[in-house]
Amino acid sequence: MGPFMSPFNNLLCMLLGISFTVWFTLLLVFIIVPAIFGLSFGIRNLYMKTLLKVFEWATVRMERGAKEKNHLLYKPYSLNGIIAKEPTSLEEELKGIRRNGSSRDLNGSASTTTGPSPSSSEFEMSDTFYFCRRGIESIVDDEVTKCFSAEELESWNLLTRSNYNFHHISTRLTVLWGLGVVIRYGFLLPLRLTLAITGVSLLVVFTTMIGFLPNGSMKNFLSEKVHLMCYRICVRALTAIITYHHSENKPKNGGICVANHTSPIDVIILASDGCYAMVGQIHGGLMGLIQKSMVKACPHIWFERSEVKDRHLVAKRLSDHVKDKSKLPILIFPEGTCINNTSVMMFKKGSFEIGSTVYPVAIKYDPRFGEAFWNSSKFGMVNYLLRMMSSWAIVCSVWYLPPMSRQEGEDAVQFANRVKAAIARQGGLVDLLWDGGLKRGKVKETFKEEQQKLYSKILVGTQEDRSRS
Amino acid sequence: MGSTNSTLLKIPNVEVLMRETGFSPAHIIRLHDRFKALDKEGRGYLCPQDFGAIKELAMNPIGDRIIGAFFSPRETVDFHTFVKILAHFRPVDKDRPKEPNSPEPINSRSNKLKFAFQLYDQDKDGKISRDELLKVLRAMLGMQVTEEQLESIADRTIQEADLDRDDAISFEEFRKSLEKVNIDHKMSIRFLR
C-alpha cells in the first residue's frame, strides 16, 4: 500500500503546486503589476466586446423563440410610464375650471378688466377634482417608487436575476446560460475574491506602515501611490471597466468633489483615478479596521456615530479640512442614499454651505453587464457584494465636470440644485426634486403645506381684494 | 383573440374584468405590475398602509380621503377592486353606442361624479352637510385661512348649490351645480398604450 500511494501523492502535490504557481504568476503579471503602475493590457475591453456579441445573439434567439410561441416577451413599459401626466399646475388648472363655466354670474362691478383676471376665483366644489386626479395619478404611477427599484432591461444579459420573463425558449440558450453560470461562479468569482482580499490586505498593511513615517511630502507621495494601487486592484476585483471623461477637470486640493450615488462601489471607482479624503461614519469590524488604517496614512474625515447628528461639528470639520490646501479634496455624495442610476434626487445642502469650490462628477453605469444599484431594503452588504462579483462586469462612465462655486445672491439650496442639474444633464439622468430620504422616512408635513398655501392664495387672496373694494 | 400572455393568464376572471372596466390587455398588465409593486409583501391584496407609502399621495391634501374611497366598505383591496376603482378615471368612450339594457359604464360622467361626491360625503348619508364641507375645506386649505373665512366660503357654497333649502347638498344638487364643468376632462387620466 505504502509504496503505491507515495508516488501518486507526490505527483498530486506537484501538480497542485505547479497549478497554484501558474495561477498566481498569471494573476501577478496580468492583474496586479499593471494595477500598481496604472497600466492596462486591454483584456477587459476585449472581454466586454465579446460579451456584448454574446448578449446580442442571446436576445435575437429569445425574440425568435418568443415569436414562434406567440408570447409577449418584454413588458410593454415605455420609459415614460403608464399614464400621460398633465404638466399643468394648480393655478392653471383652477383657471381652466373657472373659464369652462362656473355656476356663478360674473358681477359687472368686480370685473374692471377684460381678460383672464382671477377676480372670480372663489371656492367651487369642482376644485377637489384637481387634487383627486393628482392623487389617483400618483396611485397609478409615481416618480419616487420607481427610483428605488432596479432599472429594467430591454435585452437579456444571461443573468436570471435581470430577466423577468425567463421561459425555456431553446436548448441552446439554456446551455449558454448554464455555461455562463459555471464561468461566473466557478472561475470569475474565486478570481475576484482573491483579488479583493489581496487588495484590501495590501491597503491595510501598507497604510499602517506608512503611518509610521513622519509627516511630509514623502509620506504624502507614498500614501498616494499605495491608495491608488490598492483601489486599482479592487477595480480589477470587480472587473470594472471604467471610462473617464474630461480628466482635466479632476478635483484639486481644497475642493469638494460631489457625485451621484448608486452603490458603495462609487467610492472605489472614483478613488482609483485620484486621491480623495473620504467622509463617513466609523463602522465596526472589518470596515472599521480599514478606516482606521487609512487615516494613519492621510487625513480622512471619519465621524463617531454621536457626532453625525451635530451639523455644526460636521460643517466645522469639513471647512477646516478644505481650508488646508495641502489636504486632499473631500469626496461627498450629497443624495445621502443609493438611487437606482436613472435619476438624481435632491442634494442635501450641507456640503454646499461650506463655500469652497465644488467639483461635480457624474457616474453612469451600463446596466447591460450587471445591475450595480444597491437596493438596501432587499439585499444586505455581503449579499450585494457577492452579486457584484458574480456579474459579468461593471461598466460605467465617469465625467468630470468643470468646477462650480456659489455665486452672488445664490443660497446653498439653489447652488445645490444647479450642481445637481449639471450632473443630471451630463449623465443622462432625470433631475428630480424629491428627497432621497423618502426611501425610508415619512413625507414631511411641509410638502402638504406648500400645496395648501398655493391653493389658499388663489382663493383667499382674491377675497381680500373684494373686502377692500 | 390576441396574443396569450402568461401574466394575463395568471389573473383570475381577467376577461370579465376587461369587459366591465374597458381596459385593454396591455393596461391590465401594467396595472397588475403596479399592484405588485405596491404590494411590497406579496400578500395579494393592499391595505391602507400600502397606499400611505406612496409619497406623492401622502402630500396630497385630500390624500387620506382618496385612500378612504378605496377602502370604505372593505378592509383590503384585491386586484379586481383596484382596477374597478381606477376605471372611474378612464376617459369617457365617446363612440360607445347607448344600449338600453347594458349597465352604465364605470367611467360614465355620472359615476365619476359619484366618486367625487363620496370624497365629500364621508358619513355616506347621501348629503354633504355643512360640517362635511367645512372639513374638506380645512383639508385643502390647512392653516392658511381663519375659521371665519372657511365658514363664509362654506355658507356661500351651500347657499348657491342647495336648492331645496335643507342646509345640505344632495347628490342631485351637486350634479346640477357642476353641469357646466367638463367632468370628463377634469376627472380622467390618460392611459398610454
XYZ file of C-alpha atoms in Angstrom:
662
model
C 0.000 0.000 0.000
C 2.666 2.412 1.138
C 4.909 2.437 -1.918
C 1.903 2.701 -4.225
C 0.455 5.785 -2.558
C 3.585 7.865 -2.267
C 4.350 8.356 -5.993
C 0.690 9.315 -6.532
C 0.804 11.609 -3.551
C 3.963 13.188 -4.818
C 2.505 13.590 -8.263
C -0.632 15.112 -6.841
C 1.312 17.535 -4.691
C 3.497 18.503 -7.587
C 0.522 19.144 -9.838
C -1.204 21.214 -7.216
C 1.960 23.152 -6.562
C 2.514 23.864 -10.223
C -1.058 24.946 -10.861
C -1.007 27.281 -7.875
C 2.262 28.811 -9.022
C 0.956 29.265 -12.540
C -2.262 30.735 -11.205
C -0.522 33.259 -9.007
C 2.026 34.199 -11.631
C -0.714 34.895 -14.126
C -2.559 36.876 -11.527
C 0.523 38.859 -10.693
C 1.592 39.569 -14.228
C -1.725 40.318 -15.784
C -3.546 41.966 -12.983
C -1.532 43.092 -10.001
C 1.525 44.549 -11.664
C -0.457 46.633 -14.138
C -2.577 47.800 -11.226
C 0.492 49.049 -9.434
C 1.634 51.055 -12.393
C -1.782 52.023 -13.667
C -1.370 50.280 -16.986
C -3.785 48.051 -18.819
C -3.419 45.200 -21.262
C -6.840 45.826 -22.710
C -8.045 42.407 -21.667
C -11.142 43.809 -20.039
C -12.195 45.750 -23.100
C -11.849 42.672 -25.236
C -13.904 40.754 -22.712
C -16.584 43.421 -22.798
C -16.858 43.350 -26.602
C -17.119 39.558 -26.623
C -19.859 39.657 -24.016
C -21.871 42.190 -25.989
C -21.787 39.972 -29.038
C -22.964 37.018 -26.991
C -25.824 39.054 -25.468
C -26.952 40.186 -28.895
C -27.075 36.627 -30.066
C -28.994 35.566 -26.962
C -31.545 38.352 -27.383
C -32.145 37.518 -31.015
C -32.686 33.885 -30.124
C -35.152 34.828 -27.406
C -37.099 37.113 -29.705
C -37.286 34.471 -32.377
C -38.390 31.869 -29.875
C -40.999 34.182 -28.411
C -42.441 34.949 -31.817
C -42.743 31.253 -32.596
C -44.631 30.604 -29.411
C -46.592 33.842 -29.687
C -45.592 35.113 -26.273
C -45.366 38.714 -25.288
C -41.704 38.828 -24.405
C -40.985 42.193 -22.866
C -43.257 44.100 -20.634
C -44.939 46.832 -22.647
C -43.400 49.501 -20.494
C -42.352 52.654 -22.121
C -39.802 54.666 -20.213
C -42.424 57.365 -19.822
C -44.679 55.370 -17.575
C -48.215 54.130 -17.579
C -50.069 57.404 -17.872
C -49.547 60.712 -19.551
C -49.283 63.203 -16.740
C -50.668 66.628 -17.400
C -47.932 69.178 -16.809
C -50.382 71.788 -15.562
C -50.013 73.404 -12.178
C -52.746 74.030 -9.647
C -53.196 77.625 -10.770
C -53.590 76.822 -14.418
C -55.953 74.019 -13.627
C -58.231 76.182 -11.496
C -58.228 78.957 -14.073
C -59.255 76.350 -16.598
C -62.158 75.194 -14.470
C -63.349 78.750 -13.987
C -63.173 79.580 -17.669
C -65.066 76.465 -18.685
C -68.118 77.717 -16.974
C -68.740 78.496 -13.400
C -72.118 78.400 -11.831
C -71.678 81.948 -10.679
C -72.503 85.069 -12.612
C -69.670 87.487 -13.038
C -70.670 90.740 -11.370
C -70.168 93.736 -13.602
C -68.610 95.758 -10.778
C -65.891 93.256 -9.996
C -64.593 92.861 -13.481
C -62.930 96.095 -14.363
C -60.564 94.426 -16.759
C -61.383 92.155 -19.631
C -59.362 89.042 -19.830
C -58.482 86.169 -17.531
C -58.172 88.055 -14.270
C -58.876 85.835 -11.287
C -61.340 88.202 -9.734
C -63.958 85.491 -9.592
C -61.721 82.827 -8.117
C -63.865 81.551 -5.333
C -64.255 78.115 -3.997
C -66.122 75.725 -6.206
C -66.873 72.129 -5.454
C -65.020 71.071 -8.563
C -61.755 72.320 -7.075
C -61.327 68.980 -5.385
C -61.172 67.363 -8.817
C -57.652 68.600 -9.341
C -56.379 67.100 -6.103
C -58.383 63.943 -6.673
C -56.975 63.426 -10.125
C -53.414 64.070 -8.969
C -53.941 61.619 -6.132
C -55.181 58.884 -8.457
C -52.341 59.583 -10.878
C -49.851 59.054 -8.100
C -51.508 55.771 -7.178
C -51.137 54.536 -10.728
C -47.626 55.803 -11.263
C -45.317 57.864 -9.097
C -41.780 59.052 -9.598
C -40.350 58.156 -6.223
C -41.179 54.436 -6.016
C -39.557 53.954 -9.402
C -36.241 55.399 -8.212
C -35.754 52.775 -5.586
C -36.057 49.650 -7.680
C -33.608 48.402 -10.252
C -33.937 49.548 -13.828
C -35.496 47.120 -16.287
C -33.500 45.987 -19.269
C -34.704 45.609 -22.808
C -32.371 42.817 -23.707
C -31.211 39.874 -21.710
C -27.719 39.578 -20.344
C -27.832 35.917 -19.360
C -28.356 36.648 -15.705
C -31.616 35.227 -14.365
C -31.754 37.973 -11.816
C -32.360 40.557 -14.501
C -34.804 38.616 -16.573
C -38.375 38.729 -15.504
C -39.884 36.690 -18.280
C -37.495 33.809 -18.356
C -39.047 30.823 -20.052
C -37.344 27.908 -21.638
C -37.003 29.226 -25.174
C -34.427 26.942 -26.675
C -31.965 24.346 -25.508
C -29.053 26.270 -26.967
C -29.917 29.333 -24.931
C -30.303 27.373 -21.730
C -26.972 25.696 -22.342
C -25.388 29.065 -22.875
C -26.928 30.337 -19.693
C -25.693 27.272 -17.825
C -22.223 27.830 -19.206
C -22.461 31.399 -18.055
C -23.308 30.289 -14.530
C -20.340 27.935 -14.452
C -17.953 30.601 -15.702
C -19.244 33.246 -13.368
C -19.407 31.246 -10.179
C -16.648 28.754 -10.874
C -13.992 30.931 -12.403
C -14.735 34.610 -12.067
C -15.991 34.638 -8.512
C -12.966 32.888 -6.919
C -10.629 35.028 -9.005
C -12.340 38.191 -7.913
C -12.468 37.168 -4.289
C -8.739 36.501 -4.340
C -8.083 39.896 -5.814
C -10.395 41.633 -3.402
C -8.742 40.039 -0.411
C -5.320 40.898 -1.801
C -6.303 44.480 -2.451
C -7.818 45.074 0.962
C -4.991 43.396 2.866
C -2.355 45.356 0.989
C -4.244 48.557 1.742
C -4.385 47.861 5.456
C -0.786 46.691 5.703
C 0.815 49.426 3.651
C -1.149 52.300 5.110
C -0.281 51.157 8.604
C 3.370 51.030 7.606
C 3.249 54.473 6.078
C 1.649 55.729 9.275
C 4.996 55.352 10.998
C 6.693 57.858 8.727
C 6.960 61.498 9.796
C 4.561 63.908 8.114
C 5.956 65.346 4.956
C 5.995 65.164 1.205
C 7.470 61.653 1.216
C 4.596 60.380 3.285
C 2.024 62.033 1.032
C 3.680 60.696 -2.073
C 3.804 57.135 -0.772
C 0.293 57.318 0.609
C -0.993 58.423 -2.773
C 0.749 55.583 -4.550
C -0.457 52.990 -2.091
C -4.062 54.161 -2.148
C -4.138 54.201 -5.945
C -2.570 50.794 -6.216
C -4.983 49.140 -3.823
C -8.038 50.756 -5.367
C -6.918 49.655 -8.791
C -6.644 46.091 -7.567
C -10.153 46.376 -6.164
C -11.368 47.715 -9.512
C -9.985 44.634 -11.173
C -11.549 42.553 -8.430
C -14.920 43.720 -9.683
C -13.932 43.618 -13.332
C -14.961 47.218 -13.540
C -14.423 48.764 -16.947
C -14.415 52.490 -16.426
C -14.157 55.264 -18.958
C -13.048 58.605 -17.576
C -14.009 61.731 -19.468
C -12.570 65.223 -19.132
C -9.788 64.335 -16.740
C -8.583 67.915 -16.960
C -11.396 68.810 -14.538
C -10.231 66.427 -11.847
C -10.749 67.760 -8.319
C -7.878 69.657 -6.740
C -6.782 70.164 -3.152
C -9.035 72.335 -1.059
C -12.112 71.492 -3.071
C -15.111 69.264 -2.597
C -15.993 66.554 -5.058
C -19.695 65.718 -5.322
C -21.131 62.816 -7.272
C -24.390 60.966 -7.671
C -24.678 57.821 -5.610
C -25.726 54.425 -6.879
C -23.745 51.952 -4.835
C -20.827 51.717 -2.414
C -18.667 50.850 -5.414
C -18.799 54.507 -6.498
C -16.071 55.207 -3.956
C -13.737 52.617 -5.446
C -14.404 53.852 -8.942
C -13.562 57.449 -8.165
C -10.695 56.733 -5.815
C -8.852 54.589 -8.348
C -8.343 57.599 -10.546
C -7.424 60.223 -7.987
C -6.816 60.668 -4.305
C -9.621 61.879 -2.099
C -10.288 62.386 1.545
C -13.277 60.282 2.416
C -16.053 61.334 4.727
C -18.150 58.923 6.695
C -19.189 57.301 9.887
C -16.841 54.936 11.681
C -18.091 51.383 11.475
C -17.073 48.369 13.468
C -15.480 45.205 12.225
C -13.547 44.927 9.006
C -14.787 48.234 7.678
C -13.657 49.975 10.839
C -10.230 48.382 10.588
C -9.827 49.615 7.044
C -10.947 53.091 8.046
C -8.551 53.300 10.971
C -5.557 52.233 8.930
C -6.409 54.538 6.040
C -6.479 57.537 8.293
C -2.950 56.799 9.501
C -1.547 57.436 6.046
C -3.511 60.529 5.085
C -6.211 62.577 6.767
C -9.702 61.242 6.060
C -12.709 62.564 7.945
C -14.371 59.881 9.982
C -17.126 60.679 12.450
C -18.275 58.860 15.517
C -21.915 57.895 15.414
C -22.810 60.525 18.015
C -21.054 63.302 16.120
C -23.000 62.691 12.921
C -26.130 64.340 14.324
C -24.308 67.536 15.206
C -24.484 69.502 11.987
C -22.263 72.318 13.198
C -19.499 69.949 14.177
C -19.663 68.233 10.818
C -19.614 71.534 8.960
C -16.690 72.781 11.036
C -14.551 69.736 10.414
C -15.266 69.836 6.707
C -14.453 73.521 6.366
C -11.264 73.147 8.415
C -10.201 70.431 6.050
C -10.806 72.400 2.876
C -9.045 75.476 4.239
C -5.819 73.486 4.471
C -4.604 73.435 0.901
C -2.211 70.605 1.489
C -5.058 68.228 2.212
C -6.811 66.191 -0.433
C -10.203 67.095 -1.907
C -13.179 65.745 0.024
C -15.472 63.207 -1.622
C -19.154 63.577 -0.748
C -22.356 62.018 -2.046
C -24.997 64.648 -1.321
C -28.022 62.489 -2.106
C -27.401 60.666 1.114
C -28.588 57.302 -0.136
C -28.269 54.958 -3.106
C -30.503 55.772 -6.067
C -31.010 53.441 -8.999
C -28.979 55.442 -11.539
C -31.895 56.552 -13.697
C -32.355 59.826 -11.860
C -30.715 62.218 -9.444
C -32.563 63.115 -6.257
C -32.333 66.124 -4.012
C -28.857 67.136 -2.903
C -28.568 67.897 0.792
C -27.342 71.413 1.208
C -24.748 70.799 3.935
C -21.769 70.360 1.658
C -22.745 73.376 -0.402
C -22.732 75.746 2.535
C -19.013 75.390 3.175
C -18.047 77.824 0.495
C -15.260 76.115 -1.336
C -15.066 75.146 -4.991
C -17.258 72.230 -5.907
C -16.123 69.700 -8.497
C -19.172 67.810 -9.781
C -18.750 64.284 -11.094
C -21.398 62.252 -12.931
C -21.290 58.466 -12.767
C -23.447 56.399 -15.103
C -23.445 52.622 -15.043
C -24.214 50.486 -18.059
C -26.832 48.045 -16.792
C -26.282 45.528 -19.555
C -23.459 43.843 -17.737
C -24.719 43.778 -14.219
C -27.035 45.876 -12.117
C -24.885 48.000 -9.850
C -27.671 49.592 -7.818
C -27.695 48.570 -4.161
C -31.284 48.105 -3.045
C -30.528 48.151 0.655
C -34.050 47.153 1.616
C -33.734 43.964 -0.418
C -30.105 42.927 -0.002
C -27.543 43.302 2.719
C -23.994 44.421 2.005
C -22.451 40.952 1.780
C -25.202 39.658 -0.489
C -24.759 42.724 -2.653
C -21.007 42.286 -2.976
C -21.439 38.650 -3.924
C -23.908 39.632 -6.615
C -21.491 42.232 -7.898
C -18.670 39.759 -8.025
C -20.725 37.173 -9.850
C -21.990 39.546 -12.528
C -20.223 39.716 -15.833
C -18.662 43.093 -15.283
C -19.355 46.575 -14.048
C -19.181 49.013 -16.904
C -19.505 52.672 -16.202
C -18.594 56.125 -17.413
C -17.311 58.897 -15.229
C -17.491 62.512 -16.331
C -15.509 65.175 -14.510
C -17.448 68.402 -14.858
C -15.893 71.874 -14.707
C -15.668 73.297 -11.165
C -18.501 75.428 -9.823
C -18.676 77.946 -6.996
C -21.540 79.605 -5.238
C -22.489 82.800 -6.985
C -23.525 86.153 -5.514
C -27.046 86.113 -4.161
C -27.381 82.378 -4.502
C -28.135 80.381 -1.397
C -26.936 76.878 -0.653
C -30.119 75.189 -1.882
C -30.064 76.958 -5.240
C -26.378 76.180 -5.630
C -27.043 72.525 -4.828
C -29.810 72.396 -7.406
C -27.589 73.979 -10.010
C -24.889 71.384 -9.451
C -27.465 68.601 -9.464
C -28.872 69.781 -12.793
C -25.387 69.800 -14.321
C -24.702 66.270 -13.141
C -28.087 65.004 -14.326
C -27.597 66.593 -17.731
C -24.163 65.104 -18.251
C -25.064 61.627 -17.108
C -28.342 61.491 -18.999
C -30.269 61.100 -15.731
C -33.635 62.537 -14.782
C -33.372 65.532 -12.452
C -35.857 65.098 -9.601
C -36.728 67.402 -6.743
C -37.569 64.598 -4.357
C -35.527 63.882 -1.291
C -33.695 60.567 -1.271
C -34.616 60.295 2.384
C -38.100 59.384 1.231
C -36.769 55.870 0.748
C -37.079 55.282 4.435
C -38.750 58.223 6.072
C -42.209 59.695 6.070
C -43.148 62.669 3.982
C -42.659 65.958 5.781
C -45.773 67.957 6.527
C -44.189 70.976 4.839
C -44.836 69.500 1.397
C -48.535 69.233 2.064
C -48.483 72.761 3.438
C -46.955 74.027 0.198
C -49.938 72.801 -1.756
C -52.359 74.208 0.794
C -50.595 77.579 0.669
C -50.813 77.711 -3.104
C -54.488 76.890 -3.146
C -55.328 79.351 -0.406
C -53.507 82.127 -2.203
C -55.758 81.615 -5.187
C -58.900 81.680 -3.069
C -58.226 83.935 -0.141
C -56.015 86.393 -1.958
C -58.948 87.455 -4.054
C -61.304 87.601 -1.046
C -59.095 90.281 0.463
C -59.389 92.274 -2.742
C -63.149 92.001 -2.560
C -63.348 93.211 1.003
C -61.174 96.156 0.118
C -63.234 97.321 -2.833
C -58.221 36.716 -29.507
C -54.806 38.331 -29.442
C -51.592 37.014 -28.028
C -51.857 34.909 -24.927
C -49.630 36.397 -22.304
C -48.690 34.341 -19.305
C -49.217 37.268 -16.933
C -52.782 37.720 -18.129
C -53.468 34.056 -17.635
C -52.386 34.280 -14.024
C -55.093 36.817 -13.199
C -58.429 35.158 -12.449
C -61.522 36.313 -14.361
C -59.492 38.741 -16.396
C -61.939 38.684 -19.346
C -64.792 39.794 -17.118
C -62.598 42.499 -15.653
C -61.652 43.836 -19.068
C -65.258 43.860 -20.201
C -66.539 45.620 -17.105
C -63.830 48.241 -16.932
C -62.960 48.731 -20.583
C -59.200 48.468 -20.004
C -57.153 46.841 -22.737
C -54.949 43.783 -22.020
C -51.857 45.991 -22.071
C -53.371 48.280 -19.451
C -54.354 45.357 -17.252
C -50.810 44.019 -17.360
C -49.351 47.377 -16.392
C -51.868 47.852 -13.588
C -51.054 44.367 -12.375
C -47.365 45.237 -12.250
C -48.183 48.412 -10.354
C -50.371 46.443 -7.961
C -47.486 44.056 -7.318
C -45.076 46.931 -6.830
C -47.372 48.481 -4.216
C -47.987 45.121 -2.554
C -44.468 45.009 -1.148
C -45.022 41.962 0.991
C -46.624 39.998 -1.793
C -49.840 39.224 0.048
C -52.092 39.545 -2.994
C -54.072 42.433 -1.543
C -53.416 46.004 -0.467
C -54.085 47.734 2.828
C -54.237 51.449 3.621
C -50.551 51.467 4.661
C -49.509 50.358 1.176
C -51.235 53.412 -0.239
C -49.844 55.556 2.515
C -46.359 54.595 1.379
C -46.840 56.461 -1.894
C -45.115 59.731 -1.140
C -46.986 61.891 -3.621
C -50.262 60.673 -2.218
C -49.158 61.445 1.333
C -48.501 65.020 0.255
C -51.914 65.428 -1.317
C -54.220 67.494 0.896
C -57.081 65.061 0.356
C -54.850 62.001 0.118
C -56.436 60.221 3.047
C -59.916 60.757 1.598
C -58.806 59.204 -1.675
C -57.453 56.223 0.233
C -60.767 56.090 2.071
C -62.579 55.891 -1.251
C -60.766 52.632 -1.945
C -61.330 51.126 1.468
C -64.624 52.400 2.776
C -66.801 49.321 2.549
C -63.851 46.917 2.828
C -60.590 46.407 4.652
C -58.369 45.112 1.879
C -58.246 45.837 -1.813
C -57.642 42.990 -4.218
C -56.599 43.451 -7.827
C -60.138 43.416 -9.197
C -61.314 46.148 -6.861
C -58.144 48.137 -7.562
C -58.790 48.084 -11.295
C -62.516 48.752 -10.969
C -61.967 51.863 -8.880
C -59.249 53.142 -11.209
C -61.631 52.526 -14.097
C -63.628 55.540 -12.920
C -60.796 57.641 -14.300
C -60.726 56.282 -17.784
C -61.725 58.896 -20.326
C -65.335 58.580 -21.448
C -65.728 56.345 -24.501
C -67.260 58.728 -26.952
C -68.214 56.240 -29.617
C -69.832 53.711 -27.355
C -73.388 53.029 -28.501
C -76.049 53.567 -25.866
C -77.542 50.138 -25.325
C -80.607 50.406 -23.153
C -80.095 47.089 -21.370
C -76.383 47.241 -20.572
C -75.339 48.679 -17.212
C -73.836 52.116 -17.110
C -70.057 52.022 -17.706
C -67.871 52.670 -14.690
C -66.325 55.727 -16.299
C -69.578 57.482 -17.150
C -69.985 61.115 -16.168
C -72.471 60.179 -13.522
C -70.194 57.603 -11.914
C -67.279 59.996 -11.934
C -69.435 62.497 -10.089
C -70.484 59.830 -7.618
C -66.815 59.120 -6.890
C -66.125 62.797 -6.296
C -69.251 63.077 -4.149
C -68.053 60.390 -1.763
C -64.856 62.367 -1.163
C -67.055 64.981 0.450
C -69.765 62.785 1.945
C -67.756 60.802 4.460
C -70.703 59.512 6.533
C -72.424 58.270 3.387
C -75.818 59.657 4.123
C -76.228 60.895 0.544
C -75.834 64.547 1.512
C -72.918 66.895 2.002
C -73.635 68.625 5.273
C -72.178 71.992 6.191
C -69.856 70.238 8.599
C -68.543 67.869 5.936
C -67.954 70.778 3.604
C -66.021 72.591 6.293
C -63.857 69.506 6.821
C -62.938 69.304 3.144
C -62.156 73.000 3.023
C -59.938 72.675 6.072
C -58.104 69.763 4.449
C -57.436 71.685 1.264
C -56.515 74.980 2.891
C -54.789 73.805 6.030
C -53.766 76.505 8.448
C -53.622 79.179 5.795
C -57.080 80.599 6.430
C -59.074 81.501 9.531
C -62.170 79.720 10.777
C -64.334 82.683 9.762
C -63.050 82.634 6.206
C -63.779 78.929 5.987
C -67.274 79.385 7.327
C -68.063 82.168 4.880
C -66.853 80.060 1.974
C -68.962 77.125 3.166
C -72.018 79.289 3.662
C -71.792 80.786 0.239
C -71.270 77.411 -1.437
C -74.295 75.887 0.265
C -76.401 78.925 -0.473
C -75.714 78.616 -4.167
C -75.999 74.880 -4.555
C -78.694 73.986 -2.031
C -81.903 74.268 -3.997
C -84.334 72.620 -1.574
C -83.088 74.662 1.395
C -82.308 71.759 3.692
C -78.869 73.163 4.515
C -77.105 70.249 2.823
C -76.110 69.378 -0.717
C -77.620 66.203 -2.090
C -76.125 64.299 -5.000
C -78.639 65.805 -7.433
C -77.836 69.330 -6.273
C -74.109 68.502 -6.518
C -74.610 67.271 -10.062
C -76.650 70.301 -11.035
C -74.079 72.758 -9.714
C -71.413 71.099 -11.833
C -73.412 70.701 -15.023
C -71.265 73.155 -16.947
C -67.948 71.696 -15.812
C -66.129 69.387 -18.211
C -66.075 66.381 -15.885
C -64.556 64.118 -18.484
C -61.501 66.320 -18.742
C -61.066 67.018 -15.040
C -61.708 63.520 -13.751
C -59.875 61.425 -16.303
C -56.322 60.306 -16.637
C -54.852 59.310 -19.950
C -53.513 55.798 -20.007
C -50.736 55.323 -22.532
C -50.971 52.401 -24.971
